[in-house]
CSV table of C-alpha atoms in Angstrom, one decimal:
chain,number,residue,atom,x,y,z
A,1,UNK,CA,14.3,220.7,-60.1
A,2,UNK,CA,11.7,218.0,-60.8
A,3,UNK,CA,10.0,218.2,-64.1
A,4,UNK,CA,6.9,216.3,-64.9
A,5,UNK,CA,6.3,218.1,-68.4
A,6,UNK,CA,8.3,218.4,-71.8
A,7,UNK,CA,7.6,219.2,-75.4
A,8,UNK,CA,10.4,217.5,-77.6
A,9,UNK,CA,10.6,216.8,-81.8
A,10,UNK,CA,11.5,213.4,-83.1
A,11,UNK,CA,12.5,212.3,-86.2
A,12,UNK,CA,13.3,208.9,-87.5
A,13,UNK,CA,15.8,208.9,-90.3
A,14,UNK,CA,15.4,209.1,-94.4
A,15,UNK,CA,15.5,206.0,-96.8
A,16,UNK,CA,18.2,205.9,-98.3
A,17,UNK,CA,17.6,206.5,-102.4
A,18,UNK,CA,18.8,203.6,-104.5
A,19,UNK,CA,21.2,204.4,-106.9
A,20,UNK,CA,21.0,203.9,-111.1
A,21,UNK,CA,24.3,202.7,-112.2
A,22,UNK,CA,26.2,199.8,-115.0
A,23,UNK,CA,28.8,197.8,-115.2
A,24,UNK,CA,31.5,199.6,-116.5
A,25,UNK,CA,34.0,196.8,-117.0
A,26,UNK,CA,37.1,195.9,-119.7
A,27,UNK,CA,35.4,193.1,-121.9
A,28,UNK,CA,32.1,194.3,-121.0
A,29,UNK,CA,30.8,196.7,-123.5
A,30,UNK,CA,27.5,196.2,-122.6
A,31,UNK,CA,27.0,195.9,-118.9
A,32,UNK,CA,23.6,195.3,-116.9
A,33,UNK,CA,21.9,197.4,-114.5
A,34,UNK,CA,24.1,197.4,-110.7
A,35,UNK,CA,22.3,200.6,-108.9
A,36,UNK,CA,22.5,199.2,-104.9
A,37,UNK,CA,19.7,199.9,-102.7
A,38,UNK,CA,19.8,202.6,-100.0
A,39,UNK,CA,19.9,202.0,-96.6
A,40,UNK,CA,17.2,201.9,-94.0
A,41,UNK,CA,16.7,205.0,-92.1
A,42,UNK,CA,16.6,204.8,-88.4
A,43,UNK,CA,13.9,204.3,-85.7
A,44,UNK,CA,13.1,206.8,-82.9
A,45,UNK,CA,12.6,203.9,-79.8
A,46,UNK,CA,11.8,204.9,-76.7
A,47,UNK,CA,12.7,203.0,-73.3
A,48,UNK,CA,12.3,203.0,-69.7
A,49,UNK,CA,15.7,204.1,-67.4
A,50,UNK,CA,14.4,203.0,-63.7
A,51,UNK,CA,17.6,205.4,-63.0
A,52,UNK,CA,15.3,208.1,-63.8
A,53,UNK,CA,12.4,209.9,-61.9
A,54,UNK,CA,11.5,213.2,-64.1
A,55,UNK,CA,12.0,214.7,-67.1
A,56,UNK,CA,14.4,217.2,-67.0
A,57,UNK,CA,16.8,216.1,-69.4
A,58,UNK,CA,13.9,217.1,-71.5
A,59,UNK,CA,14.3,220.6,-70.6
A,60,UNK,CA,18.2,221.0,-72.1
A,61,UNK,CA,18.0,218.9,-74.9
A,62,UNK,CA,14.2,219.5,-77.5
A,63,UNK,CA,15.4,217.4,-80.6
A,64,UNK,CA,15.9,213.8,-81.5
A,65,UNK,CA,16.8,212.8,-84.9
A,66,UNK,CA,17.7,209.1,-86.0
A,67,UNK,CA,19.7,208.7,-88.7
A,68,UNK,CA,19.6,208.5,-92.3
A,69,UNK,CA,19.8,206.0,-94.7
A,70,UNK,CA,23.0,205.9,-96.7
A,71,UNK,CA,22.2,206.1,-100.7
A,72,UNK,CA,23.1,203.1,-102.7
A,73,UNK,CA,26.4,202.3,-104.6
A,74,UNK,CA,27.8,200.9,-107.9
A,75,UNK,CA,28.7,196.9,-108.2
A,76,UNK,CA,25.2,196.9,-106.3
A,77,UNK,CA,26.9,198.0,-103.3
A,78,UNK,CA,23.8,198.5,-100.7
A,79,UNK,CA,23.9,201.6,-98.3
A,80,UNK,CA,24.4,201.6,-94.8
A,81,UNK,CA,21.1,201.5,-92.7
A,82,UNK,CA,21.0,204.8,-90.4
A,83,UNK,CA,21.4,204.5,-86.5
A,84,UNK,CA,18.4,204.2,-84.6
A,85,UNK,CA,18.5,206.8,-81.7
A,86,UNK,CA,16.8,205.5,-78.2
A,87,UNK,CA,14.8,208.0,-75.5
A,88,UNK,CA,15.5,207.1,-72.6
A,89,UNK,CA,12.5,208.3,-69.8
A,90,UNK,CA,11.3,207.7,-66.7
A,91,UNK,CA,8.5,204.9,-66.3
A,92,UNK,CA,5.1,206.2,-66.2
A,93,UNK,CA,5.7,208.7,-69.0
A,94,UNK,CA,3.0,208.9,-71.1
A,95,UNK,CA,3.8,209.9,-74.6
A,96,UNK,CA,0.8,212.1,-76.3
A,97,UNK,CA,1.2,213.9,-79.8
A,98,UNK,CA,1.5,217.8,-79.3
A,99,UNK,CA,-1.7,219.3,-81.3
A,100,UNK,CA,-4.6,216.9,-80.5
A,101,UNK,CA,-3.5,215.7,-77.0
A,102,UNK,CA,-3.8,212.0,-77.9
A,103,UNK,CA,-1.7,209.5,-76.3
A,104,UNK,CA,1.0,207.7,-78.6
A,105,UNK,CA,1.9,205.4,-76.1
A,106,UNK,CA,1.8,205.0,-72.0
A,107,UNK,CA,5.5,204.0,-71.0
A,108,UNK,CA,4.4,201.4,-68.3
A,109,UNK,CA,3.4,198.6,-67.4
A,110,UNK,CA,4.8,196.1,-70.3
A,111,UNK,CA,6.0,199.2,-72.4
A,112,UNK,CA,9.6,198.9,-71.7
A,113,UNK,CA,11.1,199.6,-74.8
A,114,UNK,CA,8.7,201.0,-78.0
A,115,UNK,CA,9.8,202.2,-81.7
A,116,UNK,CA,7.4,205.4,-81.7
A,117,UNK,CA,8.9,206.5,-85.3
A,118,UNK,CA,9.8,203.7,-87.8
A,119,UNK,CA,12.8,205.0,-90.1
A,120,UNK,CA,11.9,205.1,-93.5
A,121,UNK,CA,12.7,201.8,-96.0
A,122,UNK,CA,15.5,202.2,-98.3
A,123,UNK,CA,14.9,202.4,-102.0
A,124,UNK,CA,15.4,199.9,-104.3
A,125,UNK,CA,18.4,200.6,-106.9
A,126,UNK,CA,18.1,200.3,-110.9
A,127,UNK,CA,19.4,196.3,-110.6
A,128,UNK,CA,15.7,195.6,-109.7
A,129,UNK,CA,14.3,196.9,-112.9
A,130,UNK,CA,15.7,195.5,-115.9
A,131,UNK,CA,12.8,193.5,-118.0
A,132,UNK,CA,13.7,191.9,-121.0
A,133,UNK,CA,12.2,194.9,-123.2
A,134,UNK,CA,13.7,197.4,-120.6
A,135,UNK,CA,17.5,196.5,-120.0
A,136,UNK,CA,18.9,199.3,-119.0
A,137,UNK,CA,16.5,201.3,-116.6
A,138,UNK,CA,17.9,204.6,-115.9
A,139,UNK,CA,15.7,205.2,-113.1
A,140,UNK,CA,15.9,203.7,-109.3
A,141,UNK,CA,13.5,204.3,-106.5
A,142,UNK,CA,13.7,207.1,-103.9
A,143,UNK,CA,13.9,206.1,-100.3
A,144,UNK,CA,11.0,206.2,-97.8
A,145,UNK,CA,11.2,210.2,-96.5
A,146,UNK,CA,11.7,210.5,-92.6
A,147,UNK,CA,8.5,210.7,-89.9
A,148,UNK,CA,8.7,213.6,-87.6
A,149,UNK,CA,6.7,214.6,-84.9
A,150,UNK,CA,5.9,216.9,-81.7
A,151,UNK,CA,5.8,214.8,-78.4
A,152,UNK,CA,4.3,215.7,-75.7
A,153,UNK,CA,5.8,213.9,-72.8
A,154,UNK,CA,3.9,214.1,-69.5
A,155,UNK,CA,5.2,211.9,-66.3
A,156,UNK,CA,2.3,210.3,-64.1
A,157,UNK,CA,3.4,209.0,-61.2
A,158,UNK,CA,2.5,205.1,-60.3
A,159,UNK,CA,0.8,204.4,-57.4
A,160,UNK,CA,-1.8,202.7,-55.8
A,161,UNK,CA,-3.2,205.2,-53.4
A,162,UNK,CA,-3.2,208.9,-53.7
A,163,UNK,CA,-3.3,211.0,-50.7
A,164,UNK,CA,-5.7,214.4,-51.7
A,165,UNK,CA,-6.8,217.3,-49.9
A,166,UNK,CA,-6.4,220.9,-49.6
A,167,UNK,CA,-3.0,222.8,-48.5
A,168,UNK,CA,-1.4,222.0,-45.3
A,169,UNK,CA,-4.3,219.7,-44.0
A,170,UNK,CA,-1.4,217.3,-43.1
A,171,UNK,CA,-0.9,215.0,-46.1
A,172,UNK,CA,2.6,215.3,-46.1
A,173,UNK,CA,3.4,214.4,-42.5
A,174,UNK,CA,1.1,211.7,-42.9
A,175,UNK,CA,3.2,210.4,-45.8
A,176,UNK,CA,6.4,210.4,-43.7
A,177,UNK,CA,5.0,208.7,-40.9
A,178,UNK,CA,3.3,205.6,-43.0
A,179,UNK,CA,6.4,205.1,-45.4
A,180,UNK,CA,9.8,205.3,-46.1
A,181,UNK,CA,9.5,209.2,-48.1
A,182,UNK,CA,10.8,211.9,-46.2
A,183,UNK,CA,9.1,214.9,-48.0
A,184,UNK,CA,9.7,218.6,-46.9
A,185,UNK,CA,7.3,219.2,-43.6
A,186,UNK,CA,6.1,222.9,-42.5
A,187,UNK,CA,3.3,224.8,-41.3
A,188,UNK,CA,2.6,227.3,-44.7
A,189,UNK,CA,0.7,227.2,-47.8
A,190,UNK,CA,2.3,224.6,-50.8
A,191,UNK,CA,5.2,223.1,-49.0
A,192,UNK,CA,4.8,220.3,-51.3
A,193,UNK,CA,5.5,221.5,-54.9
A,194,UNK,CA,6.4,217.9,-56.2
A,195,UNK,CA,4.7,214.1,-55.9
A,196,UNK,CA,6.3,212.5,-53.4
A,197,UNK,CA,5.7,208.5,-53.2
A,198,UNK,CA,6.3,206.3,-50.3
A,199,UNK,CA,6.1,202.7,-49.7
A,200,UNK,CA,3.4,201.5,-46.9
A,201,UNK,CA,4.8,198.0,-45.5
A,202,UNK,CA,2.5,196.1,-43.1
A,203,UNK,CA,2.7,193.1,-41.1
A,204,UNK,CA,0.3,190.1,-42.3
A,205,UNK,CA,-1.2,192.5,-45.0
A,206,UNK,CA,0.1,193.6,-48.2
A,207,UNK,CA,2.0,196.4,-48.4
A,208,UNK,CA,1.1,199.4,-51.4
A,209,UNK,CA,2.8,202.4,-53.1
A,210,UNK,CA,1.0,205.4,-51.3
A,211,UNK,CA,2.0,209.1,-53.5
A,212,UNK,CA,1.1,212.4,-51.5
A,213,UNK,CA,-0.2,214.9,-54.5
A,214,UNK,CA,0.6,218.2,-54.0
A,215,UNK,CA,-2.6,220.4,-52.2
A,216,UNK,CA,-5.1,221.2,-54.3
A,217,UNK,CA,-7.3,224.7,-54.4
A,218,UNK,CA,-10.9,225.9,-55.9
A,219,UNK,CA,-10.4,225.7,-59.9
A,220,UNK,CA,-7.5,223.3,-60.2
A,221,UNK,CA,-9.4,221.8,-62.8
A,222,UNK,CA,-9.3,224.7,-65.1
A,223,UNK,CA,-5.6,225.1,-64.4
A,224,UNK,CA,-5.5,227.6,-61.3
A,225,UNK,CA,-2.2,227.6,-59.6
A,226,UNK,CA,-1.0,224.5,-60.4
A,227,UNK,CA,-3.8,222.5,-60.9
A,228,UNK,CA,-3.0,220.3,-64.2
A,229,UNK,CA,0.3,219.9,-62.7
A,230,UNK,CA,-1.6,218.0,-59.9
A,231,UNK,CA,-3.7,216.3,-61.1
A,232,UNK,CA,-2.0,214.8,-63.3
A,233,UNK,CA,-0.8,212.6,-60.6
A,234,UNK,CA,-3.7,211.1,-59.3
A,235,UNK,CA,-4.8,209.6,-63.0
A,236,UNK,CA,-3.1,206.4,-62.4
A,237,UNK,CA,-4.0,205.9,-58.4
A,238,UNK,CA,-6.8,202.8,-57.7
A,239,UNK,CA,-8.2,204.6,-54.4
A,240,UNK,CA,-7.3,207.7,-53.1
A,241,UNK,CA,-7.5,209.0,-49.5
A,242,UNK,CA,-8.7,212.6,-48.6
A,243,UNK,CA,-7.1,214.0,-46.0
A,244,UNK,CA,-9.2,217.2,-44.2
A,245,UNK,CA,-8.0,219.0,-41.1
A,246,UNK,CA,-10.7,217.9,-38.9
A,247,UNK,CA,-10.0,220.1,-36.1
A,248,UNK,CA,-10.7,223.0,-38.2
A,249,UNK,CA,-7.5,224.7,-37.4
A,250,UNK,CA,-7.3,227.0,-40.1
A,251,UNK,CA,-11.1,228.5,-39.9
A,252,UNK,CA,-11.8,226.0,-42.6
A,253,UNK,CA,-14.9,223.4,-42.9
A,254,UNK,CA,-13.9,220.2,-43.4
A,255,UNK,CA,-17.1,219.0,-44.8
A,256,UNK,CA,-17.1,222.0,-47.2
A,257,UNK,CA,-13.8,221.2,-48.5
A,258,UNK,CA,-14.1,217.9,-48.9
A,259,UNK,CA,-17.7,218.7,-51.6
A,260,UNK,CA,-15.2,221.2,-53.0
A,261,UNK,CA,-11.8,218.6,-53.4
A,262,UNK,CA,-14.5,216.4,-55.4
A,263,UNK,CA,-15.7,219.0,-57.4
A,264,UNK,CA,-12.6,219.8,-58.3
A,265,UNK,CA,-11.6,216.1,-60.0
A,266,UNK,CA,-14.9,215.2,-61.3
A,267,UNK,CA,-14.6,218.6,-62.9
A,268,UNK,CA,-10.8,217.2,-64.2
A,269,UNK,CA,-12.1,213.4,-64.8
A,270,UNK,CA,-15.3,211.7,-64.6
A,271,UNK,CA,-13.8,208.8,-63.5
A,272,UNK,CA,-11.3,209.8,-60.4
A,273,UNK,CA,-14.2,211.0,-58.8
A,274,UNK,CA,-16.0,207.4,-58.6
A,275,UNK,CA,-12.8,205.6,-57.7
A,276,UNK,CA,-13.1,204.4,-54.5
A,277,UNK,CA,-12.5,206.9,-51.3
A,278,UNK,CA,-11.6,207.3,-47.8
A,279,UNK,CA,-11.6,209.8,-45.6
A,280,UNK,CA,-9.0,210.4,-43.0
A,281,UNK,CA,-9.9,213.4,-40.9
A,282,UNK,CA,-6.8,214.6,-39.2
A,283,UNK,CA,-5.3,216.4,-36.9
A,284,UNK,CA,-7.7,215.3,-33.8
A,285,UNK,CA,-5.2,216.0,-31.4
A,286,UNK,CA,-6.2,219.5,-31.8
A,287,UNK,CA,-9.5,218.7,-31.6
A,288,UNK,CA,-11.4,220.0,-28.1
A,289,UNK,CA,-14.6,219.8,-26.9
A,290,UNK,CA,-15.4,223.2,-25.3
A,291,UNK,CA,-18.9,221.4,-23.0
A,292,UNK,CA,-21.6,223.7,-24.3
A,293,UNK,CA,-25.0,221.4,-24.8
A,294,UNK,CA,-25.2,221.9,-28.3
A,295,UNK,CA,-21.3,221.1,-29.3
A,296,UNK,CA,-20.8,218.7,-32.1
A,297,UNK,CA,-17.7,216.6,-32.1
A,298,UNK,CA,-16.4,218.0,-36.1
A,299,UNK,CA,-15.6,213.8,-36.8
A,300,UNK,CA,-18.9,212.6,-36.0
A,301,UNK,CA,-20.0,215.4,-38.4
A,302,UNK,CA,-18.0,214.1,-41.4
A,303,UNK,CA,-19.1,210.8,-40.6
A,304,UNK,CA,-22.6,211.9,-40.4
A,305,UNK,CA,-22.1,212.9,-43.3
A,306,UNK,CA,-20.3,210.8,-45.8
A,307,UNK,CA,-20.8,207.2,-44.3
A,308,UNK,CA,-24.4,207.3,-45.3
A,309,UNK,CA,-23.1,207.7,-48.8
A,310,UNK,CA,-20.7,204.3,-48.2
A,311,UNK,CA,-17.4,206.9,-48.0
A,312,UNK,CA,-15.7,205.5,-45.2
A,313,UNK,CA,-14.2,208.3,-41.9
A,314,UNK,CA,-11.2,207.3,-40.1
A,315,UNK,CA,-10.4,209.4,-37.0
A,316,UNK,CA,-6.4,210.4,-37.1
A,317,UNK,CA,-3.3,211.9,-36.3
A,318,UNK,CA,-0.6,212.3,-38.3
A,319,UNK,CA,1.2,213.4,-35.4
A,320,UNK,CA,0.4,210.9,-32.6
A,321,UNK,CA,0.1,207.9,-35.2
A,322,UNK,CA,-3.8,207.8,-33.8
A,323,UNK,CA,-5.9,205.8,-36.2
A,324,UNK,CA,-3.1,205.3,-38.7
A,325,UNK,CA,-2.6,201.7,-38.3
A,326,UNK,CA,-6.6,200.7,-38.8
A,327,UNK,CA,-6.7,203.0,-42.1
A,328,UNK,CA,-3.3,201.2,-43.5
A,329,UNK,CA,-5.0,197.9,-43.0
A,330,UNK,CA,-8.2,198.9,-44.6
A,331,UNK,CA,-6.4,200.4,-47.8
A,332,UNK,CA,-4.4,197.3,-48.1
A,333,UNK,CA,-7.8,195.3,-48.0
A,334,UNK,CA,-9.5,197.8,-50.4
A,335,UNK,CA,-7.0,197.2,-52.9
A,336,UNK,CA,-7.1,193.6,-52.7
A,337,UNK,CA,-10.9,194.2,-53.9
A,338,UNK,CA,-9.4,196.3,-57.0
A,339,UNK,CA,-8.0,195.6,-60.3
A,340,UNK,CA,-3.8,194.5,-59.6
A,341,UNK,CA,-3.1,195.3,-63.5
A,342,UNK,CA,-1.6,198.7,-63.6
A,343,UNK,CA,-3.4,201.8,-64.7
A,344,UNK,CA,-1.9,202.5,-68.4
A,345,UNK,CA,-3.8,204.4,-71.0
A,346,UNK,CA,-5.1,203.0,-73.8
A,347,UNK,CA,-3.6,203.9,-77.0
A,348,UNK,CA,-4.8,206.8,-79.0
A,349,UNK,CA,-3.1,208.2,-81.9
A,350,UNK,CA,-1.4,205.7,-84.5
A,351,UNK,CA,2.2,207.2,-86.1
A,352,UNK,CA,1.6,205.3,-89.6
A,353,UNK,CA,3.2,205.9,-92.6
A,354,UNK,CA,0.1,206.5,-95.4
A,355,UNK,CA,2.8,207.3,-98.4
A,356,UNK,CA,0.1,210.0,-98.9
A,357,UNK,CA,-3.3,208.0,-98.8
A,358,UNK,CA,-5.2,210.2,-97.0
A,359,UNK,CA,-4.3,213.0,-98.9
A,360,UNK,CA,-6.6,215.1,-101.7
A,361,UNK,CA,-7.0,215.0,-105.0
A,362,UNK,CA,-9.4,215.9,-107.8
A,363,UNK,CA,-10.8,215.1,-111.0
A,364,UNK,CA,-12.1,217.7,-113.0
A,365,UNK,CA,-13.0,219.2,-117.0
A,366,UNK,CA,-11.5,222.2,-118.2
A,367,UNK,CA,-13.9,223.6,-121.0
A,368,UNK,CA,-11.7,226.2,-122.0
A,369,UNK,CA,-9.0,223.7,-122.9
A,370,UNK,CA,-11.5,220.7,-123.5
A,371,UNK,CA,-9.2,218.7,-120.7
A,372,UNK,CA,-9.9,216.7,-118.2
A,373,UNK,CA,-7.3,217.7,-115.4
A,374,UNK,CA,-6.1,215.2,-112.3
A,375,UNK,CA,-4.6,217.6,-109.6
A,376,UNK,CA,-4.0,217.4,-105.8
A,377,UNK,CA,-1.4,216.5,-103.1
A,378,UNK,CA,-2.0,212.7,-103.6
A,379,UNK,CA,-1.2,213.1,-107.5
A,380,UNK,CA,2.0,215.2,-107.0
A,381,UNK,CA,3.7,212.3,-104.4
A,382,UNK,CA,3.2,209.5,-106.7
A,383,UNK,CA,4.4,211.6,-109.5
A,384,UNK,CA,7.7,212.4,-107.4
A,385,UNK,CA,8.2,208.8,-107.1
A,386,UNK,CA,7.0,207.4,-110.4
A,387,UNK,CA,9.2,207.8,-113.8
A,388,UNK,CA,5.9,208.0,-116.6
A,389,UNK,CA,8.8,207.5,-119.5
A,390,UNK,CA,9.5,204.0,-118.7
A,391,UNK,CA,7.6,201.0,-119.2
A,392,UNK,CA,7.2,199.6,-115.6
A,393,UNK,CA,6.6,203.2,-114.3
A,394,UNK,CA,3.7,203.8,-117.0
A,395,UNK,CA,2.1,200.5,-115.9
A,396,UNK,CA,2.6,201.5,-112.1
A,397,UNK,CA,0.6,204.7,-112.8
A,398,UNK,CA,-2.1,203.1,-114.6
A,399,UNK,CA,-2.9,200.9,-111.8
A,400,UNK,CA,-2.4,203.8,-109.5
A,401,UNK,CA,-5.4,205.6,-111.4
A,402,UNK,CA,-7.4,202.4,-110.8
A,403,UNK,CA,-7.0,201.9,-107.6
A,404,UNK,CA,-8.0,205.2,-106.6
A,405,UNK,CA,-11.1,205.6,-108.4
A,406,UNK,CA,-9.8,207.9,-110.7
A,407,UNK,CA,-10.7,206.0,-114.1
A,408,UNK,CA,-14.3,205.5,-112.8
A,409,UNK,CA,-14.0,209.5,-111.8
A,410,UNK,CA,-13.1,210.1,-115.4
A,411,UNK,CA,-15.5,208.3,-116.9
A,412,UNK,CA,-18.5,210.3,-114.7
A,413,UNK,CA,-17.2,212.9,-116.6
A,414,UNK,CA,-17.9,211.8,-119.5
A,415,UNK,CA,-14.4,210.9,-121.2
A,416,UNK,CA,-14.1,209.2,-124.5
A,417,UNK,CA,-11.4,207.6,-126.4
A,418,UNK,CA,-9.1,210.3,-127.9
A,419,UNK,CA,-10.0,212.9,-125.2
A,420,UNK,CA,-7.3,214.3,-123.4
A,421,UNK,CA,-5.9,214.3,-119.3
A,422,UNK,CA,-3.8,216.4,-118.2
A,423,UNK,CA,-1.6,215.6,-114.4
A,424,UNK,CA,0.9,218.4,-114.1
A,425,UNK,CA,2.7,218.8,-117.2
A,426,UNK,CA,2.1,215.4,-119.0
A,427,UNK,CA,-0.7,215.1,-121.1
A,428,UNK,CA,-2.5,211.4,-122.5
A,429,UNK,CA,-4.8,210.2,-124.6
């Protein structure tokens, strides 16, 4: 089954924490500090397979997890850094993070091989902070914790030209008969189901990727039938081609559904709509003039129409070959006109590691215990990392309440030497 869409968890591995130890030795009554640091967690990195074409891999297995850090060990014995685990997917897989949509990172183009999750950085052991008035620190730092995240991974095929158009208007035989693809071909509603792509070579002229999307019907923007699933496809195309049955076959108006088709990705994204189009109105083998006076041949109608507005008609037949050869050349022409860097999207959502710096905290005065009380998610991580009883920690936290405003906060308040703050269960003058 071809899969186009997956929702998968990552996680890169833990720090490993470093580890508080002395040298225990015969001779040596008094050993120094030897706590080894922990090891470096592992990376989540994710790379292109060109052995793949969809993600159903992604259906089986949901979880990815590097590895941890291994803790640190006596005799400053360091711990071993975690493996790194590598995603392998399909190019043109756009990475986006689950809850706001955003893309993390657009696996094409130069993207080969990207570490989405950085493991977490070991911590350092207790060797690193003995101080000649502190010899024998009894405290070592806790490794970096682990980034996870929700992934959604969506696959957008990559193409130059899109072939668009409503249900059985002939898109698919038109497809086989230009390239190398061999897609399923019958008369009835949504043959195609999956993005086929094809590969238009031409004599004196460059040749392009051409990708029939599947038919499209009235609200595919808002998701009817299978509309996002389409659409999708046609994000990274340069120019697309929209393919009407001109001969009217089916009872429908090919002018009527090509307004509608462009309704329908304008109403999807602003910007596929102005990409540049052409028109191939097929099936005029089936088209027959019945010779009453006020009969309108149905292609000089859409050209009547749509020329005037610089959207180019091209008279074919998908069956005959009919007109195929002079719309080929034109598309290779257009192109040449376009942009040849690949359509990758931009960037949108940075995986950083904050240690907390976006988190809250506040800074208020309890009358009732005439205290000034620091509280908040910020306050409680650096507390879980900092030791208050030791020199070097008592100086780290002091700084800490500098650099984030919280002396100036205090003093707003109107704090005076000998008053009293209060941070979770430790009190100061």
């Amino acid at each position: 089954m071809f899969a186009d869409r997956a929702k998968i968890y990552i996680r890169s591995g833990k720090g490993g924490d470093g580890h508080v130890s002395f040298r225990r030795e015969k001779y040596v009554p008094n050993g120094g500090p030897d706590g080894g640091d922990g090891g470096n967690g592992g990376d989540v990195i994710f790379e292109v397979d060109e052995g793949l074409n969809t993600l159903t891999d992604f259906r089986h297995i949901r979880k990815y997890c590097a590895e941890d850090g291994a803790v640190g060990g006596k005799k400053n014995k360091r711990g071993k850094n975690g493996d790194d685990i590598i995603v392998k997917v399909p190019e043109g897989t756009v990475l986006k993070e689950f809850e706001t949509g955003k893309v993390i990172v657009d696996m094409s183009g130069d993207n080969r091989r990207v570490t989405v999750l950085k493991g977490g950085k070991g911590g350092n052991g207790n060797q690193h902070y003995a101080t000649p008035k502190m010899q024998a620190p009894k405290y070592a730092q806790p490794g970096q914790p682990s980034l996870e995240l929700y992934v959604q991974l969506e696959l957008k095929v990559i193409a130059d030209v899109g072939l668009v158009g409503y249900p059985n208007v002939g898109k698919s035989s038109l497809l086989t008969k230009v390239s190398n693809a061999r897609p399923q071909v019958a008369n009835y509603h949504f043959t195609t189901i999956n993005p086929h792509l094809g590969v238009v070579d031409l004599d004196d002229a460059d040749g392009f990727v051409i990708a029939d999307i599947p038919g499209l019907i009235d609200g595919a923007s808002e998701g009817v039938g299978l509309g996002h699933d389409f659409l999708r496809h046609i994000e990274r195309t340069k120019a697309t081609i929209h393919v009407v049955d001109a001969s009217g076959s089916e009872g429908r108006d090919p002018v009527a559904d090509i307004y509608a088709i462009n309704k329908e990705l304008r109403a999807y994204n602003e910007d596929l709509a102005n990409r540049p189009m052409v028109i191939a109105a097929n099936k005029c083998d089936l088209i027959y003039p019945d010779g009453s006076p006020d009969y309108i041949d149905p292609i000089e109608k859409i050209k009547n129409e749509f020329e005037p507005k610089g959207i180019k008609v091209f008279k074919i037949s998908a069956l005959t070959g009919e007109g195929i050869k002079e719309l080929l050349y034109y598309m290779s022409n257009l192109l040449k006109t376009l942009s040849s860097e690949p359509v990758v999207f931009e960037q949108e959502y940075v995986v950083s590691r904050d240690n907390g710096a976006n988190e809250p905290f506040s800074v208020d005065y309890d009358e009732k215990e005439d205290e000034y009380v620091i509280e908040g998610p910020r306050i409680e991580r650096m507390l879980g990392y900092t030791n208050l009883e030791s020199e070097k920690g008592f100086v780290f936290f002091q700084n800490f309440m500098k650099e984030n405003g919280i002396l100036e906060m205090l003093e707003d308040l109107g704090i005076k030497d000998g008053d009293t703050v209060r941070i979770y269960g430790h009190s100061f003058e």
